[in-house]
Amino acid sequence: MTTDPLGFADEALDALLKEELLRGLTDIESGPGPEVVVGGERLINFSSNNYLGLAEHPALAEATAEAARRWGAGATASRLIVGTHGLVRDLEQRLAILRGTEAALVFPTGYQANLGTVGALMGRGDLIVADKLCHASLIDAARLSGATLRTFAHGDLALLEERLAKHPERGRMLVMTDGVFSMDGDLCHLRDLVEITAHHGALLLVDDAHAVGVLGKTGAGICEHFGIAPPRHLILTATLSKALGSQGGFVCGPRRLTDLLVNRARTFIFTTGLAPPAAAAALAALDVIDREPERRERLSANRERLASALKAKGWDLGGSVTPIIPLMAGTPGAAMALAARLRSNGILGVPIRPPTVPRGASRVRLSVMSTHTDAHLDALIDAVGDV
Ligand SMILES: Cc1ncc(COP(=O)(O)O)c(C=O)c1O
């Protein structure tokens, strides 16, 4: 008798269903704007990371089309094999200038930027200390690197110091955090983290995926928000795929860091480079961000309007100070019920359940865009209702 080697998948899927944790894919039949068509229904979109509405901006569409016509659709091989396209080189220069660092290196995704960077820097005998709520890609990166991974409770810097102090004799040390926490919308304590890591001789990696284009006077991200020039032990990773409306990831820091990554980051070396149209879209996004600061202003005004209305209705928004606003529900079932209630009122707000968030902390994660109108926000406020 032969057993079905994939038989365990049925059991795993059944278990997920029972725990209300089963996920499936739905079709989206529109662009990624403030209103989307999902399953034939027109819904107001509070589920995207398209914070500035750039993914559907005509300048990005035009740049993408023009790049595809001139240079083709794909990069076809690793940059170490086929070379770096001029658009990618320009993009790296622009990103380094935006972030105030010596250099930048573009990866095919933000996930790969994190994986490759941590893997290139850390290995057996080294210590990584991560905020418990940092993005899954950082946790995966730490596990893959072979370094010892310890976590500290969200924002608990005393515990972080304790962890660092306990391992002075070990190899290199790296502290990892999100700049803006992706499911809570709160910020890391950047100033303290920079000081603590400098004091302990550790590197600091800040994943700024949700801050680029959003935080700071010019949209430069978390450092600009806190008025800090990036020190040389700070590594900033981020994505081109959220506020910048394109696809891809990048790392900013000293030149010797990016030189090392070119030689050591496996997710850079053994993968095809960023497609020229994606680089062109990101460059166009940087132009729009410079040219249209009113997008960031509107985003911030929309966020304030929504947050204060929700607070007035009794919702506890935790530490959220950004366009990411969690509506805490508790159990997966409660989060799904809240999302279903929103949906029946024409609102797309996706339930977030474990393992994306800790058990007991399921929620609907709302994400505000600069392109939401007052009518969109009012519809959401009405649909959410009182706690
Ligand atoms: C904090 C954070 N880091 C990294 C990523 C991964 O970026 P990318 O989608 O470009 O792979 C995401 C989300 O996708 C994120 O939210």
Short mmCIF file of C-alpha atoms and ligand atoms in Angstrom, two decimals:
data_model
loop_
_atom_site.label_atom_id
_atom_site.label_comp_id
_atom_site.label_asym_id
_atom_site.label_seq_id
_atom_site.Cartn_x
_atom_site.Cartn_y
_atom_site.Cartn_z
CA MET A 1 0.00 0.00 0.00
CA THR A 2 1.34 3.42 -0.86
CA THR A 3 0.49 6.48 1.22
CA ASP A 4 -0.31 9.80 -0.33
CA PRO A 5 2.78 11.93 0.40
CA LEU A 6 0.68 15.10 0.25
CA GLY A 7 -2.07 13.68 2.44
CA PHE A 8 -0.92 15.79 5.40
CA ALA A 9 -2.02 18.90 3.49
CA ASP A 10 -5.70 17.99 3.94
CA GLU A 11 -5.20 17.63 7.69
CA ALA A 12 -3.30 20.91 7.89
CA LEU A 13 -5.99 22.74 5.93
CA ASP A 14 -8.77 21.22 8.05
CA ALA A 15 -6.99 22.30 11.22
CA LEU A 16 -6.63 25.85 9.90
CA LEU A 17 -10.32 25.90 8.98
CA LYS A 18 -11.32 24.78 12.48
CA GLU A 19 -9.18 27.49 14.07
CA GLU A 20 -10.66 30.11 11.73
CA LEU A 21 -7.18 30.68 10.32
CA LEU A 22 -7.68 29.35 6.80
CA ARG A 23 -6.72 31.83 4.11
CA GLY A 24 -7.68 31.90 0.47
CA LEU A 25 -7.13 34.17 -2.49
CA THR A 26 -9.75 36.49 -3.95
CA ASP A 27 -9.68 38.10 -7.37
CA ILE A 28 -9.35 41.85 -7.71
CA GLU A 29 -10.86 43.18 -10.91
CA SER A 30 -9.66 46.77 -10.78
CA GLY A 31 -6.57 48.88 -10.22
CA PRO A 32 -5.27 49.49 -6.69
CA GLY A 33 -7.03 52.84 -6.08
CA PRO A 34 -9.21 54.03 -3.20
CA GLU A 35 -12.13 52.13 -4.72
CA VAL A 36 -11.62 48.58 -5.95
CA VAL A 37 -13.76 45.88 -7.51
CA VAL A 38 -13.45 42.58 -5.67
CA GLY A 39 -15.58 39.58 -6.53
CA GLY A 40 -17.74 41.85 -8.71
CA GLU A 41 -18.39 44.25 -5.81
CA ARG A 42 -17.22 47.86 -5.74
CA LEU A 43 -15.62 48.52 -2.35
CA ILE A 44 -13.81 51.39 -0.67
CA ASN A 45 -10.28 50.17 -0.23
CA PHE A 46 -8.74 50.37 3.24
CA SER A 47 -6.48 47.38 2.69
CA SER A 48 -3.68 48.59 0.52
CA ASN A 49 -0.21 49.99 1.16
CA ASN A 50 -0.64 52.39 -1.74
CA TYR A 51 -0.41 55.24 0.74
CA LEU A 52 0.15 58.06 -1.74
CA GLY A 53 -1.97 56.68 -4.57
CA LEU A 54 1.13 56.34 -6.74
CA ALA A 55 0.52 52.78 -7.94
CA GLU A 56 -2.15 54.12 -10.29
CA HIS A 57 -0.50 57.52 -10.96
CA PRO A 58 -0.32 58.27 -14.71
CA ALA A 59 3.35 59.28 -14.41
CA LEU A 60 4.25 55.82 -13.11
CA ALA A 61 2.12 54.08 -15.74
CA GLU A 62 3.77 56.13 -18.49
CA ALA A 63 7.30 55.55 -17.15
CA THR A 64 6.65 51.81 -16.88
CA ALA A 65 5.27 51.57 -20.41
CA GLU A 66 8.07 53.66 -21.89
CA ALA A 67 10.75 51.58 -20.12
CA ALA A 68 9.17 48.34 -21.30
CA ARG A 69 9.04 49.62 -24.88
CA ARG A 70 12.67 50.79 -24.82
CA TRP A 71 14.36 48.21 -22.66
CA GLY A 72 12.06 45.21 -22.54
CA ALA A 73 9.97 43.68 -19.81
CA GLY A 74 12.49 41.77 -17.74
CA ALA A 75 16.07 41.95 -16.45
CA THR A 76 16.67 38.33 -17.62
CA ALA A 77 19.49 37.41 -15.20
CA SER A 78 21.34 38.31 -12.02
CA ARG A 79 22.98 41.73 -12.09
CA LEU A 80 26.31 40.01 -11.56
CA ILE A 81 25.76 38.15 -14.83
CA VAL A 82 23.92 40.53 -17.10
CA GLY A 83 24.94 43.88 -15.60
CA THR A 84 23.11 46.71 -13.89
CA HIS A 85 20.65 48.62 -16.01
CA GLY A 86 21.12 52.40 -16.06
CA LEU A 87 17.64 52.87 -14.62
CA VAL A 88 18.54 50.71 -11.64
CA ARG A 89 21.83 52.59 -11.17
CA ASP A 90 19.94 55.93 -11.27
CA LEU A 91 17.39 54.59 -8.85
CA GLU A 92 20.09 53.54 -6.37
CA GLN A 93 21.63 56.99 -6.53
CA ARG A 94 18.26 58.67 -5.94
CA LEU A 95 17.43 56.35 -3.05
CA ALA A 96 20.76 57.01 -1.33
CA ILE A 97 20.21 60.76 -1.68
CA LEU A 98 16.66 60.49 -0.34
CA ARG A 99 17.76 58.48 2.68
CA GLY A 100 20.92 60.49 3.36
CA THR A 101 23.24 57.48 3.08
CA GLU A 102 26.41 56.87 1.12
CA ALA A 103 24.92 54.10 -1.00
CA ALA A 104 21.83 52.07 -1.82
CA LEU A 105 21.37 48.63 -3.33
CA VAL A 106 18.17 47.49 -5.01
CA PHE A 107 16.80 43.96 -4.59
CA PRO A 108 13.87 42.30 -6.40
CA THR A 109 11.67 42.58 -3.26
CA GLY A 110 11.82 44.01 0.24
CA TYR A 111 11.61 40.51 1.63
CA GLN A 112 14.74 39.57 -0.27
CA ALA A 113 16.49 42.76 0.83
CA ASN A 114 16.00 41.72 4.46
CA LEU A 115 16.88 38.09 3.89
CA GLY A 116 20.02 38.87 1.91
CA THR A 117 21.27 41.64 4.18
CA VAL A 118 20.98 39.75 7.45
CA GLY A 119 22.39 36.60 5.87
CA ALA A 120 25.40 38.51 4.54
CA LEU A 121 26.18 40.14 7.87
CA MET A 122 25.44 37.48 10.44
CA GLY A 123 26.24 33.84 10.96
CA ARG A 124 26.95 31.16 13.53
CA GLY A 125 28.30 32.62 16.79
CA ASP A 126 26.67 36.01 16.18
CA LEU A 127 23.71 37.41 18.09
CA ILE A 128 20.59 38.97 16.60
CA VAL A 129 18.14 40.72 18.92
CA ALA A 130 14.79 41.59 17.38
CA ASP A 131 11.70 43.45 18.47
CA LYS A 132 9.04 40.79 18.87
CA LEU A 133 6.72 42.52 16.40
CA CYS A 134 9.23 43.06 13.63
CA HIS A 135 8.29 41.84 10.16
CA ALA A 136 8.28 38.13 9.34
CA SER A 137 10.98 38.63 6.71
CA LEU A 138 13.41 39.78 9.41
CA ILE A 139 12.61 36.80 11.60
CA ASP A 140 13.06 34.46 8.64
CA ALA A 141 16.31 36.25 7.80
CA ALA A 142 17.63 35.74 11.32
CA ARG A 143 16.68 32.06 11.34
CA LEU A 144 18.30 31.45 7.97
CA SER A 145 21.49 33.28 8.93
CA GLY A 146 22.41 30.69 11.55
CA ALA A 147 23.00 33.39 14.19
CA THR A 148 21.41 33.11 17.64
CA LEU A 149 18.06 34.91 17.59
CA ARG A 150 16.66 36.50 20.76
CA THR A 151 13.63 38.76 20.84
CA PHE A 152 12.56 41.53 23.20
CA ALA A 153 9.00 42.48 24.04
CA HIS A 154 7.72 45.17 21.70
CA GLY A 155 9.54 48.43 22.41
CA ASP A 156 11.10 47.13 25.66
CA LEU A 157 14.51 48.75 25.41
CA ALA A 158 15.59 47.72 28.91
CA LEU A 159 15.15 44.10 27.88
CA LEU A 160 17.03 44.78 24.66
CA GLU A 161 19.97 46.17 26.65
CA GLU A 162 19.89 43.16 28.92
CA ARG A 163 20.06 40.82 25.94
CA LEU A 164 22.97 42.73 24.40
CA ALA A 165 24.88 42.95 27.68
CA LYS A 166 24.62 39.21 28.26
CA HIS A 167 26.58 38.38 25.13
CA PRO A 168 29.55 40.72 25.04
CA GLU A 169 31.96 37.87 24.32
CA ARG A 170 30.10 36.59 21.30
CA GLY A 171 30.63 37.52 17.68
CA ARG A 172 28.86 40.39 15.94
CA MET A 173 25.60 41.77 17.28
CA LEU A 174 22.66 43.06 15.23
CA VAL A 175 19.48 44.68 16.51
CA MET A 176 16.47 44.52 14.19
CA THR A 177 13.24 46.47 14.23
CA ASP A 178 10.59 47.87 11.95
CA GLY A 179 10.61 51.66 11.63
CA VAL A 180 6.81 51.73 11.37
CA PHE A 181 5.35 48.48 12.69
CA SER A 182 3.33 47.04 9.86
CA MET A 183 0.34 45.76 11.81
CA ASP A 184 0.17 48.38 14.59
CA GLY A 185 1.21 51.61 12.89
CA ASP A 186 3.44 52.69 15.77
CA LEU A 187 7.08 53.75 15.53
CA CYS A 188 10.32 52.32 16.85
CA HIS A 189 12.25 54.42 19.38
CA LEU A 190 14.90 55.28 16.83
CA ARG A 191 16.95 57.75 18.87
CA ASP A 192 17.30 55.33 21.80
CA LEU A 193 17.98 52.38 19.51
CA VAL A 194 20.78 54.26 17.75
CA GLU A 195 22.36 55.12 21.11
CA ILE A 196 21.98 51.68 22.65
CA THR A 197 23.42 49.89 19.64
CA ALA A 198 26.31 52.36 19.39
CA HIS A 199 27.05 51.85 23.08
CA HIS A 200 27.12 48.04 22.71
CA GLY A 201 28.99 48.02 19.41
CA ALA A 202 26.03 46.43 17.62
CA LEU A 203 24.68 47.05 14.15
CA LEU A 204 21.12 48.36 13.88
CA LEU A 205 18.81 47.33 11.04
CA VAL A 206 15.59 49.30 10.63
CA ASP A 207 13.02 48.02 8.16
CA ASP A 208 11.44 51.21 6.90
CA ALA A 209 9.00 49.62 4.45
CA HIS A 210 6.02 51.62 5.69
CA ALA A 211 7.84 54.92 6.25
CA VAL A 212 9.45 55.70 2.90
CA GLY A 213 7.33 58.31 1.11
CA VAL A 214 5.14 58.66 4.19
CA LEU A 215 7.21 59.94 7.12
CA GLY A 216 9.44 62.99 7.25
CA LYS A 217 9.20 66.38 5.59
CA THR A 218 10.33 65.06 2.22
CA GLY A 219 9.09 61.50 2.65
CA ALA A 220 12.60 60.22 3.40
CA GLY A 221 11.32 57.99 6.20
CA ILE A 222 12.00 57.29 9.84
CA CYS A 223 15.37 59.11 10.16
CA GLU A 224 13.94 62.29 8.70
CA HIS A 225 10.92 61.97 10.97
CA PHE A 226 13.17 61.91 14.03
CA GLY A 227 15.66 64.44 12.62
CA ILE A 228 18.53 61.95 12.74
CA ALA A 229 21.28 61.69 10.10
CA PRO A 230 21.84 57.95 9.58
CA PRO A 231 24.92 56.90 11.58
CA ARG A 232 27.35 54.44 10.03
CA HIS A 233 26.17 51.48 12.09
CA LEU A 234 22.56 51.92 10.84
CA ILE A 235 21.26 49.81 7.97
CA LEU A 236 17.97 50.89 6.43
CA THR A 237 15.96 48.41 4.42
CA ALA A 238 12.70 49.21 2.64
CA THR A 239 10.46 48.37 -0.26
CA LEU A 240 9.57 50.03 -3.56
CA SER A 241 6.22 48.28 -3.40
CA LYS A 242 4.19 50.32 -0.93
CA ALA A 243 4.14 54.14 -0.98
CA LEU A 244 6.41 54.14 -4.04
CA GLY A 245 3.80 52.15 -5.95
CA SER A 246 6.23 49.92 -7.85
CA GLN A 247 7.84 46.58 -7.03
CA GLY A 248 11.19 45.81 -5.44
CA GLY A 249 13.23 46.35 -2.29
CA PHE A 250 16.36 48.25 -1.28
CA VAL A 251 19.02 48.65 1.36
CA CYS A 252 20.69 51.94 2.28
CA GLY A 253 23.88 52.45 4.27
CA PRO A 254 27.65 52.88 3.88
CA ARG A 255 29.23 51.89 0.54
CA ARG A 256 31.23 49.08 2.13
CA LEU A 257 27.93 47.58 3.26
CA THR A 258 26.46 47.55 -0.25
CA ASP A 259 29.80 46.28 -1.65
CA LEU A 260 29.63 43.41 0.83
CA LEU A 261 26.02 42.66 -0.10
CA VAL A 262 26.90 42.45 -3.80
CA ASN A 263 29.39 39.76 -2.84
CA ARG A 264 27.55 37.98 -0.07
CA ALA A 265 23.78 38.51 -0.19
CA ARG A 266 22.44 35.30 -1.69
CA THR A 267 19.06 36.88 -2.48
CA PHE A 268 20.93 39.45 -4.56
CA ILE A 269 23.41 37.12 -6.24
CA PHE A 270 21.21 34.16 -7.10
CA THR A 271 18.18 35.97 -8.47
CA THR A 272 17.22 38.05 -11.46
CA GLY A 273 17.72 41.80 -11.07
CA LEU A 274 14.88 44.28 -10.82
CA ALA A 275 13.02 44.63 -14.13
CA PRO A 276 13.73 47.98 -15.84
CA PRO A 277 10.01 48.97 -15.92
CA ALA A 278 9.82 48.55 -12.13
CA ALA A 279 12.91 50.74 -11.71
CA ALA A 280 11.40 53.34 -14.03
CA ALA A 281 8.17 53.35 -12.03
CA ALA A 282 10.08 53.84 -8.77
CA LEU A 283 12.08 56.71 -10.28
CA ALA A 284 8.84 58.31 -11.45
CA ALA A 285 7.42 57.84 -7.95
CA LEU A 286 10.38 59.68 -6.43
CA ASP A 287 9.73 62.57 -8.83
CA VAL A 288 6.05 62.70 -7.87
CA ILE A 289 6.95 62.60 -4.18
CA ASP A 290 9.20 65.65 -4.71
CA ARG A 291 6.72 67.44 -6.94
CA GLU A 292 3.49 66.78 -5.07
CA PRO A 293 4.11 67.13 -1.32
CA GLU A 294 0.36 67.75 -1.03
CA ARG A 295 -0.13 63.99 -1.32
CA ARG A 296 1.73 63.45 1.94
CA GLU A 297 -0.14 66.35 3.54
CA ARG A 298 -3.49 64.92 2.47
CA LEU A 299 -2.46 61.47 3.73
CA SER A 300 -1.65 62.90 7.12
CA ALA A 301 -4.90 64.91 7.24
CA ASN A 302 -6.92 61.82 6.24
CA ARG A 303 -5.19 59.77 8.89
CA GLU A 304 -5.87 62.36 11.60
CA ARG A 305 -9.51 62.70 10.61
CA LEU A 306 -10.07 58.94 10.68
CA ALA A 307 -8.12 58.32 13.88
CA SER A 308 -9.90 61.03 15.84
CA ALA A 309 -13.34 59.85 14.65
CA LEU A 310 -12.53 56.27 15.64
CA LYS A 311 -11.22 57.34 19.04
CA ALA A 312 -14.42 59.35 19.56
CA LYS A 313 -16.33 56.13 18.95
CA GLY A 314 -14.37 54.42 21.69
CA TRP A 315 -11.80 52.51 19.62
CA ASP A 316 -8.36 52.08 21.19
CA LEU A 317 -5.86 52.57 18.39
CA GLY A 318 -2.88 51.52 20.50
CA GLY A 319 0.31 53.32 19.56
CA SER A 320 -0.71 54.01 15.96
CA VAL A 321 0.55 57.37 14.70
CA THR A 322 0.70 56.51 11.01
CA PRO A 323 -1.77 55.63 8.21
CA ILE A 324 -1.82 52.06 9.58
CA ILE A 325 -4.70 51.87 12.05
CA PRO A 326 -5.53 48.57 13.77
CA LEU A 327 -9.09 47.82 14.85
CA MET A 328 -8.45 45.25 17.53
CA ALA A 329 -10.90 42.35 17.58
CA GLY A 330 -9.18 39.60 19.61
CA THR A 331 -10.07 36.23 18.17
CA PRO A 332 -9.75 35.35 14.49
CA GLY A 333 -13.53 34.89 14.38
CA ALA A 334 -14.13 38.36 15.79
CA ALA A 335 -11.75 39.90 13.25
CA MET A 336 -13.51 38.10 10.41
CA ALA A 337 -16.91 39.20 11.70
CA LEU A 338 -15.74 42.82 11.84
CA ALA A 339 -14.34 42.59 8.31
CA ALA A 340 -17.63 41.04 7.12
CA ARG A 341 -19.59 43.87 8.72
CA LEU A 342 -17.40 46.42 6.96
CA ARG A 343 -17.77 44.58 3.69
CA SER A 344 -21.55 44.53 3.92
CA ASN A 345 -21.22 48.32 4.15
CA GLY A 346 -19.07 48.53 1.04
CA ILE A 347 -15.69 48.70 2.82
CA LEU A 348 -12.68 46.47 2.18
CA GLY A 349 -10.78 46.02 5.46
CA VAL A 350 -9.00 42.72 5.64
CA PRO A 351 -8.86 40.67 8.85
CA ILE A 352 -5.34 39.96 10.06
CA ARG A 353 -4.92 36.77 12.05
CA PRO A 354 -2.07 34.65 13.44
CA PRO A 355 0.66 34.01 12.43
CA THR A 356 0.78 37.56 11.03
CA VAL A 357 -0.16 38.89 14.48
CA PRO A 358 0.12 37.22 17.91
CA ARG A 359 -2.70 34.99 19.19
CA GLY A 360 -5.46 37.02 20.81
CA ALA A 361 -4.50 40.08 18.77
CA SER A 362 -6.46 39.46 15.58
CA ARG A 363 -7.64 42.67 14.02
CA VAL A 364 -8.78 44.50 10.96
CA ARG A 365 -5.83 46.52 9.71
CA LEU A 366 -6.99 49.75 8.12
CA SER A 367 -4.66 51.58 5.83
CA VAL A 368 -5.37 55.17 4.85
CA MET A 369 -4.49 56.64 1.46
CA SER A 370 -4.01 60.22 0.34
CA THR A 371 -6.55 59.50 -2.40
CA HIS A 372 -9.37 58.72 0.02
CA THR A 373 -12.04 61.40 -0.13
CA ASP A 374 -13.94 62.72 2.88
CA ALA A 375 -16.89 60.61 1.67
CA HIS A 376 -14.72 57.46 1.73
CA LEU A 377 -13.59 58.20 5.28
CA ASP A 378 -17.12 59.01 6.46
CA ALA A 379 -18.43 55.76 4.99
CA LEU A 380 -15.80 53.85 6.95
CA ILE A 381 -16.48 55.75 10.17
CA ASP A 382 -20.20 55.00 9.87
CA ALA A 383 -19.59 51.34 9.03
CA VAL A 384 -17.17 50.72 11.89
CA GLY A 385 -19.64 51.99 14.44
CA ASP A 386 -19.05 52.25 18.17
CA VAL A 387 -16.90 49.71 20.00
C1 LIG B 1 7.71 45.79 7.33
C2 LIG B 1 7.82 45.07 6.02
N1 LIG B 1 9.04 44.69 5.59
C3 LIG B 1 9.20 44.03 4.44
C4 LIG B 1 8.12 43.73 3.64
C5 LIG B 1 8.37 42.98 2.36
O1 LIG B 1 8.43 43.89 1.29
P1 LIG B 1 8.13 43.37 -0.19
O2 LIG B 1 6.64 43.31 -0.31
O3 LIG B 1 8.75 44.37 -1.08
O4 LIG B 1 8.74 42.03 -0.31
C6 LIG B 1 6.84 44.09 4.05
C7 LIG B 1 5.61 43.80 3.29
O5 LIG B 1 5.44 43.28 2.30
C8 LIG B 1 6.67 44.78 5.27
O6 LIG B 1 5.46 45.13 5.70
#
